[in-house]
Tab-separated table of C-alpha atoms in Angstrom:
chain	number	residue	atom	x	y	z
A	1	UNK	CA	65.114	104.759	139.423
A	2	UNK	CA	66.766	101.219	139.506
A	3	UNK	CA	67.625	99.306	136.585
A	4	UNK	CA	66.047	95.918	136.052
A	5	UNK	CA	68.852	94.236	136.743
A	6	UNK	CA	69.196	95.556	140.542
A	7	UNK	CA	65.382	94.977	140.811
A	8	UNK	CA	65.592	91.379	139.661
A	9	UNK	CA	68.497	90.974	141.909
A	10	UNK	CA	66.674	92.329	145.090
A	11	UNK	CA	65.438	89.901	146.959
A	12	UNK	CA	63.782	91.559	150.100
A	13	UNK	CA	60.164	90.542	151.112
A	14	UNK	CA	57.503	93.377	150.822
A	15	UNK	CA	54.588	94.580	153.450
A	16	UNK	CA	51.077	95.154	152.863
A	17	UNK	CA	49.735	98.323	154.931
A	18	UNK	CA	46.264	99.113	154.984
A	19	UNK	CA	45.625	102.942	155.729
A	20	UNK	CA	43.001	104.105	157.989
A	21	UNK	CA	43.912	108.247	156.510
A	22	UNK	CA	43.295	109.489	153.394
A	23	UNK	CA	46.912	110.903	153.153
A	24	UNK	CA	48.249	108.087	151.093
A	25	UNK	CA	51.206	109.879	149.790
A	26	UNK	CA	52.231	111.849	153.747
A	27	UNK	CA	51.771	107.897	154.872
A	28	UNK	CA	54.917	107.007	151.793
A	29	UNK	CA	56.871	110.377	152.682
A	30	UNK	CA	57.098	109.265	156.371
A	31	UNK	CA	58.340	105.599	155.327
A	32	UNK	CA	61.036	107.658	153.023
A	33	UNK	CA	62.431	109.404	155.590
A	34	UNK	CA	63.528	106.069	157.124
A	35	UNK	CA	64.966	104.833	154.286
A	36	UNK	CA	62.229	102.711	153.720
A	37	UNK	CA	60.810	102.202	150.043
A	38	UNK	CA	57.372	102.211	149.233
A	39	UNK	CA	54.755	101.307	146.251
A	40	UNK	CA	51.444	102.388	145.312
A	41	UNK	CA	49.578	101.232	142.195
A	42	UNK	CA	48.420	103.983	140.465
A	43	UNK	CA	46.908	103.828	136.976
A	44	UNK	CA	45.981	106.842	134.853
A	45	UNK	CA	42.416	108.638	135.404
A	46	UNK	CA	41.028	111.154	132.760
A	47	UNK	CA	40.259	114.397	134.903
A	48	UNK	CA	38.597	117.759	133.526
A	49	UNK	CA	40.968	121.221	133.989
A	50	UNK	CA	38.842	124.202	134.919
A	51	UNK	CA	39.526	125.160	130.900
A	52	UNK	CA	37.317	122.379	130.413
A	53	UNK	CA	39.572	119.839	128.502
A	54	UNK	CA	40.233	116.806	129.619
A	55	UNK	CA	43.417	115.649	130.371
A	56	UNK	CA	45.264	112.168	132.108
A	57	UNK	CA	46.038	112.512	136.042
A	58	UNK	CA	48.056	109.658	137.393
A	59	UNK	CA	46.059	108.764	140.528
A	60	UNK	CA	46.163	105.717	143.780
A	61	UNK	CA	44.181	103.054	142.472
A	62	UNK	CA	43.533	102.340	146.150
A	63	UNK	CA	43.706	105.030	148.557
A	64	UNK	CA	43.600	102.850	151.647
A	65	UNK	CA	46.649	100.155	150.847
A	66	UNK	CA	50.368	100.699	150.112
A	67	UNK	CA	53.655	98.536	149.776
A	68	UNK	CA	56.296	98.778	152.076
A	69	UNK	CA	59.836	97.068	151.389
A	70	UNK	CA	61.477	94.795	153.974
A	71	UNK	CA	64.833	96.243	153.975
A	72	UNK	CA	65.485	96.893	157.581
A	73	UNK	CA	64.956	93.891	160.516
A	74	UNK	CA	61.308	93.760	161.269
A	75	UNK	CA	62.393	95.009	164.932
A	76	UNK	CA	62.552	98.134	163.311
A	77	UNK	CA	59.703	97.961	161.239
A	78	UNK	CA	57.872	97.342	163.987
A	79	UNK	CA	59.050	100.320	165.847
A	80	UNK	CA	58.558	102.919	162.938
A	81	UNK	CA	55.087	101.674	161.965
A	82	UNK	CA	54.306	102.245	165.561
A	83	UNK	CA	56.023	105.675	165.966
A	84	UNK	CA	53.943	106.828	162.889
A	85	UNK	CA	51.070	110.142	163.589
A	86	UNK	CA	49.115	108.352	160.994
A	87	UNK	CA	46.435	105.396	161.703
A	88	UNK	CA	47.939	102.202	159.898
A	89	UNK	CA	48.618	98.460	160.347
A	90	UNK	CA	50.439	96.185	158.367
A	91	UNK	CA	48.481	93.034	157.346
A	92	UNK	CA	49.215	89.785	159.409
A	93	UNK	CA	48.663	85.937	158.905
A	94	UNK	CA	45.709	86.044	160.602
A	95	UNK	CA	43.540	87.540	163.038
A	96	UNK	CA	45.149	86.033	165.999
A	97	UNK	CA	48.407	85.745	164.441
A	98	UNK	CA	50.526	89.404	164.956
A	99	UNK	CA	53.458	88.229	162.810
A	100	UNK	CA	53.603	90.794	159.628
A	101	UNK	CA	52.958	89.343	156.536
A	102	UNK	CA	55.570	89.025	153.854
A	103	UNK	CA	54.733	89.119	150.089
A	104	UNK	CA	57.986	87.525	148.629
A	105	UNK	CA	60.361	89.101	146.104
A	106	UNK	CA	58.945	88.103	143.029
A	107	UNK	CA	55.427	87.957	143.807
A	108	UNK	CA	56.297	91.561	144.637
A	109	UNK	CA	58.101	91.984	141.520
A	110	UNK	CA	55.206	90.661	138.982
A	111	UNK	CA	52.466	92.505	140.472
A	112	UNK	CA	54.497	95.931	140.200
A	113	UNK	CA	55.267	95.110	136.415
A	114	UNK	CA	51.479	93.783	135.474
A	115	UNK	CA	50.616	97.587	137.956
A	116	UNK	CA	52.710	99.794	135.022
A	117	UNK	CA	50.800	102.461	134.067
A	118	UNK	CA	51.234	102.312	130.542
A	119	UNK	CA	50.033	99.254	130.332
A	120	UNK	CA	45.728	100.017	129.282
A	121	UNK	CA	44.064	96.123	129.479
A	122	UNK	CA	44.392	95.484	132.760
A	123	UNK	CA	41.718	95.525	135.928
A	124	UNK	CA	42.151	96.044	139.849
A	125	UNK	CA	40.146	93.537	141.857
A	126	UNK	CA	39.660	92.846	145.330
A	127	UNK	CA	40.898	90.644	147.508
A	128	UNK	CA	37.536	88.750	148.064
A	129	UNK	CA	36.836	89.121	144.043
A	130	UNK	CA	39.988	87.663	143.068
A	131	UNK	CA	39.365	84.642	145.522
A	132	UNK	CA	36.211	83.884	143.581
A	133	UNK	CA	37.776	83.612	139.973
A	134	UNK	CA	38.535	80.184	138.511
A	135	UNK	CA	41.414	79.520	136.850
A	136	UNK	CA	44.600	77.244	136.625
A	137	UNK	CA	48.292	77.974	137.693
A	138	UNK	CA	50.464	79.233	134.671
A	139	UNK	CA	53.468	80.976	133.357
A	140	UNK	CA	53.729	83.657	130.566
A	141	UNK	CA	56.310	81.684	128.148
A	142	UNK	CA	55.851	84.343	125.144
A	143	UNK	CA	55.785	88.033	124.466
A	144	UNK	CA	56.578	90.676	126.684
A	145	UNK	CA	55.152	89.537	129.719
A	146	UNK	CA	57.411	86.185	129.252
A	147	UNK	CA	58.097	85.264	133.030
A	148	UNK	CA	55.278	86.250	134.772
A	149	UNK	CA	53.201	83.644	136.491
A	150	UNK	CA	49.080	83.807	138.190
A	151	UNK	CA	46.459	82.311	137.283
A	152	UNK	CA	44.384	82.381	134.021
A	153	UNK	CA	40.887	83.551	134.508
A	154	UNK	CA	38.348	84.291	131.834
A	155	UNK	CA	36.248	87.780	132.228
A	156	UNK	CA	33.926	88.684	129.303
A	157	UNK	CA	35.059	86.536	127.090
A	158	UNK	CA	38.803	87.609	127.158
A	159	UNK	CA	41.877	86.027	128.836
A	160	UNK	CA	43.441	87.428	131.501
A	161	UNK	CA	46.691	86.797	134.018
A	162	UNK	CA	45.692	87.256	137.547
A	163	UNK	CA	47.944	88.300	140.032
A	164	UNK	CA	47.247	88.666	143.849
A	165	UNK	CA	49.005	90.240	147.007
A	166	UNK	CA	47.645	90.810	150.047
A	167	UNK	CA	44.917	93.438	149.972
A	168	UNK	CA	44.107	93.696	146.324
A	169	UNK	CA	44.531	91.648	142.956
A	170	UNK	CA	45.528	92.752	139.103
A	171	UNK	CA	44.230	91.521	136.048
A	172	UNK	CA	45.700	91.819	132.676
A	173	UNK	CA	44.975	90.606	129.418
A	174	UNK	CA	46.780	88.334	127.820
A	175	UNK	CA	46.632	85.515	124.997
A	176	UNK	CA	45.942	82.427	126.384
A	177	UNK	CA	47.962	80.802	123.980
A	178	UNK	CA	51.409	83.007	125.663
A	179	UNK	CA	50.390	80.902	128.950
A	180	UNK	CA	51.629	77.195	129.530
A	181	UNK	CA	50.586	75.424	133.041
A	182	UNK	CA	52.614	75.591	135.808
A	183	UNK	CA	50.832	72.640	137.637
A	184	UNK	CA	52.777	69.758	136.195
């Protein structure tokens, strides 16, 4: 695992690609063997063991989307997506438009900090859900989310810092009083 320091220093663009399998994790082992590093948001799912206790599973919070790192020329890329036995596509500009979309560094960055795990007041949206909340541009200036930037968006009757990449959108709650605008 890096230390924050190399990731805050890593500035290579990510990749959205949406899977059409539901082997998620075969889809990130192929991408490894390349070199090629790879994130899926997972969050923490309370499962039942055939003792019947309950007990926490980390699980995909999407099954059909994962993060791909842009450290090799898209040429490459390109090539390896394309070589792959597995049914996937990388999300573009557009419909017409075949150039790959890049999510930059530190959007990248944010939305795998607000994704941790062990963080419990947080909620996964979609794309077309997070388009419809209202909020204003801010950034985080206290506590330990001090950095981060989204938007501020109000969901039953709490506070919360939205964050969105291509494909899907995070949540988490947060004191609006932490937030100053970033609009000025």
């Amino acid at each position: 695992m890096k230390d924050t320091e190399d990731i805050l220093q890593d500035d290579f663009p990510w990749y959205g690609i949406k899977l059409y399998t539901v082997r998620q994790q075969e889809v990130a082992d192929y991408f490894a063997q390349f070199q090629l590093e790879t994130f899926i948001p997972q969050e923490y799912v309370d499962v039942e063991t055939s003792e019947h206790k309950i007990k926490q599973v980390l699980r995909p919070v999407v099954r059909n989307l994962l993060f791909l790192k842009k450290s090799k020329d898209e040429k490459e890329i390109r090539e390896i997506v394309t070589n792959c036995n597995y049914k996937i596509s990388v999300l573009t500009k557009g419909r017409t438009d075949r150039v790959y979309y890049e999510i930059p560094a530190k959007q990248m960055f944010e939305f795998r900090v607000m994704c941790n795990p062990q963080i419990t007041m947080r909620k996964f949206l979609s794309e077309k859900e997070a388009h419809l909340k209202a909020g204003s541009r801010v950034v985080v200036k206290y506590g330990p989310m001090k950095g981060l930037t989204g938007r501020l968006v109000r969901s039953s009757k709490k506070y919360y810092l939205l964050k969105e990449v291509p494909g899907m959108a995070i949540m988490l709650k947060i004191s609006r009083w932490c937030c100053v605008s970033s609009e000025s």
